[in-house]
JSON list of C-alpha atoms in Angstrom, two decimals:
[
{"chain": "A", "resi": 217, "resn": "UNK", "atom": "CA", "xyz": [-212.41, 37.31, 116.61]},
{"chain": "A", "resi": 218, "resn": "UNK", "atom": "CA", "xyz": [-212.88, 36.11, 120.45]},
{"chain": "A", "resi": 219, "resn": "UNK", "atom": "CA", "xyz": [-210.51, 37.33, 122.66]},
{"chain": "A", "resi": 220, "resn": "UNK", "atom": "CA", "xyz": [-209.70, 35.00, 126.02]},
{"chain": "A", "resi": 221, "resn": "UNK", "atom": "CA", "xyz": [-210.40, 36.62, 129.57]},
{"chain": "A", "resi": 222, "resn": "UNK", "atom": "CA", "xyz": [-207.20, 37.43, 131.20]},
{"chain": "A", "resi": 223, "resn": "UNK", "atom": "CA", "xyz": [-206.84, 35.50, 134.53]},
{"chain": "A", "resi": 224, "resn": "UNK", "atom": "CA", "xyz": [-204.32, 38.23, 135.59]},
{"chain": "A", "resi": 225, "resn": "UNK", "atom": "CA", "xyz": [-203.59, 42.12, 135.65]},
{"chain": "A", "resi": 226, "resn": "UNK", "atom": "CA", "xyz": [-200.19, 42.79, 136.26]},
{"chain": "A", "resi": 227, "resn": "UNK", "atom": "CA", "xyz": [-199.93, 46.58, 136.95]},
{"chain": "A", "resi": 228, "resn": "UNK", "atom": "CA", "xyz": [-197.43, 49.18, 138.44]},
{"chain": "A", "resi": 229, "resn": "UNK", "atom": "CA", "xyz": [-198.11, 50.87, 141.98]},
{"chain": "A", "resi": 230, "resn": "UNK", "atom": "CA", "xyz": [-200.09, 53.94, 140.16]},
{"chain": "A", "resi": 231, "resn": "UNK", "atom": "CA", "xyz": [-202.76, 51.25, 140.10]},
{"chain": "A", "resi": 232, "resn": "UNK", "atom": "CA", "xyz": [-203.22, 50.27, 143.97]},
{"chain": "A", "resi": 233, "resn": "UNK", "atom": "CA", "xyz": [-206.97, 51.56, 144.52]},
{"chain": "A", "resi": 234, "resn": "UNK", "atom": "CA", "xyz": [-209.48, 49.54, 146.13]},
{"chain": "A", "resi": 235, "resn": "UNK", "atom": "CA", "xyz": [-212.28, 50.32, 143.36]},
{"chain": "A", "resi": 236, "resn": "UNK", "atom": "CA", "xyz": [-209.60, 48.92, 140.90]},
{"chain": "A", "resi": 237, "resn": "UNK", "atom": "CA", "xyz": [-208.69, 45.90, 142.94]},
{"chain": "A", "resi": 238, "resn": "UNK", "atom": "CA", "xyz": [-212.52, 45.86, 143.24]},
{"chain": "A", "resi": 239, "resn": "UNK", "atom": "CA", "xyz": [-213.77, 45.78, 139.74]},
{"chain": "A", "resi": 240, "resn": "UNK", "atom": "CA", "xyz": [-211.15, 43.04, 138.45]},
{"chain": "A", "resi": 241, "resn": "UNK", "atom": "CA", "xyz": [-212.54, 40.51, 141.29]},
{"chain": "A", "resi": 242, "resn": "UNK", "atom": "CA", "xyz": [-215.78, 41.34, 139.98]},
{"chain": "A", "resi": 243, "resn": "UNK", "atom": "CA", "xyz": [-214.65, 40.29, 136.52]},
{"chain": "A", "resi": 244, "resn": "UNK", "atom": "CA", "xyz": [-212.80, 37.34, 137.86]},
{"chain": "A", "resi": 245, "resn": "UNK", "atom": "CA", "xyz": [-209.45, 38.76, 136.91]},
{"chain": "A", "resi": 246, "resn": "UNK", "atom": "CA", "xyz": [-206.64, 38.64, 139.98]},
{"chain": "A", "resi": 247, "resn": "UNK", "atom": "CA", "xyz": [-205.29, 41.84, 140.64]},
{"chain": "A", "resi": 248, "resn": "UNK", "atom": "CA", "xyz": [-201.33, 41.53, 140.88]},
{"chain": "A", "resi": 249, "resn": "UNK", "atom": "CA", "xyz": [-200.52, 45.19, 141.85]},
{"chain": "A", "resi": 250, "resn": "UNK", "atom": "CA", "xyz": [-198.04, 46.01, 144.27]},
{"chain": "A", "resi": 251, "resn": "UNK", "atom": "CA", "xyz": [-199.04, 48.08, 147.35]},
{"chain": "A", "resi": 252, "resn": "UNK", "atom": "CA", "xyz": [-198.14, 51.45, 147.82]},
{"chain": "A", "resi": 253, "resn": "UNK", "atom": "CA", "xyz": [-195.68, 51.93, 150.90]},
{"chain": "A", "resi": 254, "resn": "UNK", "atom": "CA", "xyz": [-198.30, 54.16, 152.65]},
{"chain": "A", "resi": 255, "resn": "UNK", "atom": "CA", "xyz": [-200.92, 51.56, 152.82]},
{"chain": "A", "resi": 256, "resn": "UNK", "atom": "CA", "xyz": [-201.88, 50.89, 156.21]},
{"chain": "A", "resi": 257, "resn": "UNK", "atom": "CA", "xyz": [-203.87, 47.49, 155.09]},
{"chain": "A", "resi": 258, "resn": "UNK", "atom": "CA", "xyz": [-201.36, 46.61, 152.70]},
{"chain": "A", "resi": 259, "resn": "UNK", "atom": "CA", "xyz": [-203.33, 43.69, 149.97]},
{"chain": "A", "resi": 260, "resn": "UNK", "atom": "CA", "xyz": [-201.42, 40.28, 149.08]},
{"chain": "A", "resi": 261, "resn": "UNK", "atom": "CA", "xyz": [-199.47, 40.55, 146.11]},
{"chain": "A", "resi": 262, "resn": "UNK", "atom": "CA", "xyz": [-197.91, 37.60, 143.77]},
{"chain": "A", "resi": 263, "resn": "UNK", "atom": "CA", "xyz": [-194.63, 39.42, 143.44]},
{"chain": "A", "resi": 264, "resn": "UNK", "atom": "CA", "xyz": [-193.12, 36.28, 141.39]},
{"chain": "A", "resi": 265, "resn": "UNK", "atom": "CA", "xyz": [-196.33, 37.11, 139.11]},
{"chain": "A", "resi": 266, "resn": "UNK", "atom": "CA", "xyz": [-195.46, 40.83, 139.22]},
{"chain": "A", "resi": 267, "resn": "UNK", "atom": "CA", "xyz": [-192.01, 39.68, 138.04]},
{"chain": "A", "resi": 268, "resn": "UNK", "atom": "CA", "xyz": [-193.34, 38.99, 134.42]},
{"chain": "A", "resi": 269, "resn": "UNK", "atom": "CA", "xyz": [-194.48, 42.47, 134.06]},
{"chain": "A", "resi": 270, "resn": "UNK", "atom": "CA", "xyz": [-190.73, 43.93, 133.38]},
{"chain": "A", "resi": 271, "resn": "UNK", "atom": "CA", "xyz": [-190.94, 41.40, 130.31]},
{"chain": "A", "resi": 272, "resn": "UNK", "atom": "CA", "xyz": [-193.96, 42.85, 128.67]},
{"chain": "A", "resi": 273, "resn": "UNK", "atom": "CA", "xyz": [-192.79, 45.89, 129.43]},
{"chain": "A", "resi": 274, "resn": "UNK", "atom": "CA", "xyz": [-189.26, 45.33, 127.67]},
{"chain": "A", "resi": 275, "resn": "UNK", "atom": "CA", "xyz": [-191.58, 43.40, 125.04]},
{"chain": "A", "resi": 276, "resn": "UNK", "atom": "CA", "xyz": [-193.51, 46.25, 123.84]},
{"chain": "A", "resi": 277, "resn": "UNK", "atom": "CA", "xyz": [-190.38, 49.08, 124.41]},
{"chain": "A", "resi": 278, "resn": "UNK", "atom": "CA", "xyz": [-189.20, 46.98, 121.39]},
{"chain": "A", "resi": 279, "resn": "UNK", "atom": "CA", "xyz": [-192.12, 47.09, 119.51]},
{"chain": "A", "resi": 280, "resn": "UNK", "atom": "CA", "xyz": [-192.34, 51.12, 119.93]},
{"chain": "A", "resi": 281, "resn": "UNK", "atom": "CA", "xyz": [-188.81, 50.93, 118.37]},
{"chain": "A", "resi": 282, "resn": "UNK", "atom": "CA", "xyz": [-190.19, 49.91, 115.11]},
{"chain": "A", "resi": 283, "resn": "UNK", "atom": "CA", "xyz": [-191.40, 53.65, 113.61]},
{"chain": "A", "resi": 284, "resn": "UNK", "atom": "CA", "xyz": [-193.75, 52.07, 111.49]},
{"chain": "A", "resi": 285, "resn": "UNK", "atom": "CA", "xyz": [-195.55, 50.61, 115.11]},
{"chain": "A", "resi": 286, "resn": "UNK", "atom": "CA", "xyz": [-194.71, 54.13, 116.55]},
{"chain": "A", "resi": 287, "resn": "UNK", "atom": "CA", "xyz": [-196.27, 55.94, 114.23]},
{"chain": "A", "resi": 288, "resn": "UNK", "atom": "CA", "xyz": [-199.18, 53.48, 113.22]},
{"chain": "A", "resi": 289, "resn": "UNK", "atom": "CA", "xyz": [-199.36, 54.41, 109.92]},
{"chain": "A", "resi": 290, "resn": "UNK", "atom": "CA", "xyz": [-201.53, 51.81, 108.83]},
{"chain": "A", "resi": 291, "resn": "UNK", "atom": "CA", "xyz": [-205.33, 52.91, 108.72]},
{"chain": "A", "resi": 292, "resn": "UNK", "atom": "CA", "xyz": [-207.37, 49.94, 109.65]},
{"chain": "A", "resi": 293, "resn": "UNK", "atom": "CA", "xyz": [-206.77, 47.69, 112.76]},
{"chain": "A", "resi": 294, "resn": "UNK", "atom": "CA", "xyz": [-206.73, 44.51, 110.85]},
{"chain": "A", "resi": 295, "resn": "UNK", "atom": "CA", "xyz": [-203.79, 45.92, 108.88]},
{"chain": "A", "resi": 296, "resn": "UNK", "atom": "CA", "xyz": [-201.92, 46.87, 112.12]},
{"chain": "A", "resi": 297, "resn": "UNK", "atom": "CA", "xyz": [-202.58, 43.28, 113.70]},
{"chain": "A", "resi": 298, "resn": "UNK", "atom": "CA", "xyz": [-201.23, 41.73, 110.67]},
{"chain": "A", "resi": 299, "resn": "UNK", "atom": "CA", "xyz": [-197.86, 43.47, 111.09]},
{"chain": "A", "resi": 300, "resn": "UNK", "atom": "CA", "xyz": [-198.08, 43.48, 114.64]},
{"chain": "A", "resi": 301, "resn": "UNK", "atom": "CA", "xyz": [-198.09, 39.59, 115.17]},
{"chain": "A", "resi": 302, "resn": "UNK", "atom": "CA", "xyz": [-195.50, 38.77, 113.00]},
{"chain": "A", "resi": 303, "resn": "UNK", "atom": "CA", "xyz": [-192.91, 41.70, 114.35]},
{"chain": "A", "resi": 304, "resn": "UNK", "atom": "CA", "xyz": [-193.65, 40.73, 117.93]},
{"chain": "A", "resi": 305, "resn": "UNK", "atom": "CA", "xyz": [-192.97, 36.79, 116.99]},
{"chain": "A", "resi": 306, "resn": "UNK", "atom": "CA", "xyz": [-189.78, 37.74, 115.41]},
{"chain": "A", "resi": 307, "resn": "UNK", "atom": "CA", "xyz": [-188.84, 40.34, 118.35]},
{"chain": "A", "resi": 308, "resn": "UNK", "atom": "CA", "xyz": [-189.59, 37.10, 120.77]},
{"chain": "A", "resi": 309, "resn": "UNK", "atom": "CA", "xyz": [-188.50, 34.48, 119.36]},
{"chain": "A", "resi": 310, "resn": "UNK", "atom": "CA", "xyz": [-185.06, 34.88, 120.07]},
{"chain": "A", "resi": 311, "resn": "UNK", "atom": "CA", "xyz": [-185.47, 35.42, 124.14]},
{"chain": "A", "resi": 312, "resn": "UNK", "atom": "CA", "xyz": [-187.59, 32.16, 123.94]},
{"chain": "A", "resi": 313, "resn": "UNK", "atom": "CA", "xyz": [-184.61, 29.98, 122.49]},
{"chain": "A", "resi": 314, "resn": "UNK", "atom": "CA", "xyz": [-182.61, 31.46, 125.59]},
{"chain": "A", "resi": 315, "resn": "UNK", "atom": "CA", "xyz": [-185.64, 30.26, 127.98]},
{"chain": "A", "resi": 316, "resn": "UNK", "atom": "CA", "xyz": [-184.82, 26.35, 127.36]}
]
């Protein structure tokens, strides 16, 4: 299964190092972390990016609801990524409607 390069990291302020922000340019991902308020060289951040990380956030908090995803009591990974996909589509698709 090939799995797409993410163009973006969207991460909390616990994530603001240099050799972070470092190693996703290197991999030709855009760092979209915050800066913590003691920076004195604070880096550019997309904050309407950032924005989209409460939603995956709220995403998988729903997920982790669902003991069965909790607890992962299925044994092999392609058993958990077949109830994984549908469960998130049917957590999602009802915010999606409300997006139009």
């Amino acid at each position: 299964m090939a799995v797409n390069r993410p163009k973006l990291f969207l991460a909390d302020k616990g994530y603001d190092a240099d050799a972070v922000r470092e190693k996703l340019l290197i991999q030709g991902i855009c760092p979209v972390i915050p800066p913590k308020a003691n920076r004195k060289n604070p880096p550019v951040c997309d904050f309407r990016a950032y924005k989209d990380r409460n939603r995956i956030e709220r995403m998988f908090n729903r997920l982790k609801q669902l003991r069965r995803v909790a607890t992962r009591y299925d044994k092999t990974k392609c058993s958990f990524g077949a109830f994984l996909a549908p469960t998130g589509a049917k957590i999602w698709l009802p915010y999606s409607v409300m997006l139009r």
